[in-house]
């Protein structure tokens, strides 16, 4: 799944910036510091907006393109914030052949966002993953770790209503 860059305004706090500065300072002299700094920065902010990547690049003295390259290469990094409720649809082989694409279409329609995006109110984020290891329940949808198996497009709104 292609990574998306958040269109939501960045809202970092002074405390988060201070933590990030400490992280950068702690790793600054370390070879290959970009990866651990990004990992810790994501723990602080919950995702890696371009503003945070710029701070990391400047703090480590490396080009922003290099930081961006690392943040988009590794699947562990998110360029978009996570909502209060992270909705994830499995698109692994078993789920896909059992109708996960139709469930994803319904999710994007109901939530008004695409995979790797967050609703403007910060309530929901949507992720399309490759496998949740519950192939016998295909297609599988999770909301903050709660598993919903044998999903149909018609059940999407009913599941989301539990999180309103």
PDB file of N, CA and C in Angstrom, residues 8 32-33 66 72 86 121 151:
ATOM      1  N   UNK A   8      -3.692  16.931   7.092  1.00  0.00           N
ATOM      2  CA  UNK A   8      -4.135  17.594   8.317  1.00  0.00           C
ATOM      3  C   UNK A   8      -3.028  18.496   8.843  1.00  0.00           C
ATOM      4  N   UNK A  32      24.261   5.811  11.342  1.00  0.00           N
ATOM      5  CA  UNK A  32      22.940   5.273  11.034  1.00  0.00           C
ATOM      6  C   UNK A  32      21.863   5.764  11.987  1.00  0.00           C
ATOM      7  N   UNK A  33      22.001   6.989  12.450  1.00  0.00           N
ATOM      8  CA  UNK A  33      21.100   7.527  13.474  1.00  0.00           C
ATOM      9  C   UNK A  33      19.677   7.779  12.978  1.00  0.00           C
ATOM     10  N   UNK A  66      16.892  12.229   2.474  1.00  0.00           N
ATOM     11  CA  UNK A  66      17.381  10.985   3.074  1.00  0.00           C
ATOM     12  C   UNK A  66      16.453  10.523   4.203  1.00  0.00           C
ATOM     13  N   UNK A  72       9.685   6.510   4.298  1.00  0.00           N
ATOM     14  CA  UNK A  72       8.758   5.894   3.340  1.00  0.00           C
ATOM     15  C   UNK A  72       9.149   4.468   2.978  1.00  0.00           C
ATOM     16  N   UNK A  86      -8.521   3.108  15.139  1.00  0.00           N
ATOM     17  CA  UNK A  86      -7.788   2.686  13.954  1.00  0.00           C
ATOM     18  C   UNK A  86      -8.489   1.483  13.334  1.00  0.00           C
ATOM     19  N   UNK A 121     -11.631  15.024  11.969  1.00  0.00           N
ATOM     20  CA  UNK A 121     -11.919  15.166  13.398  1.00  0.00           C
ATOM     21  C   UNK A 121     -11.032  14.284  14.276  1.00  0.00           C
ATOM     22  N   UNK A 151     -16.674 -10.375   7.397  1.00  0.00           N
ATOM     23  CA  UNK A 151     -17.285  -9.062   7.166  1.00  0.00           C
ATOM     24  C   UNK A 151     -17.904  -8.962   5.780  1.00  0.00           C
TER      25      UNK A 151
END
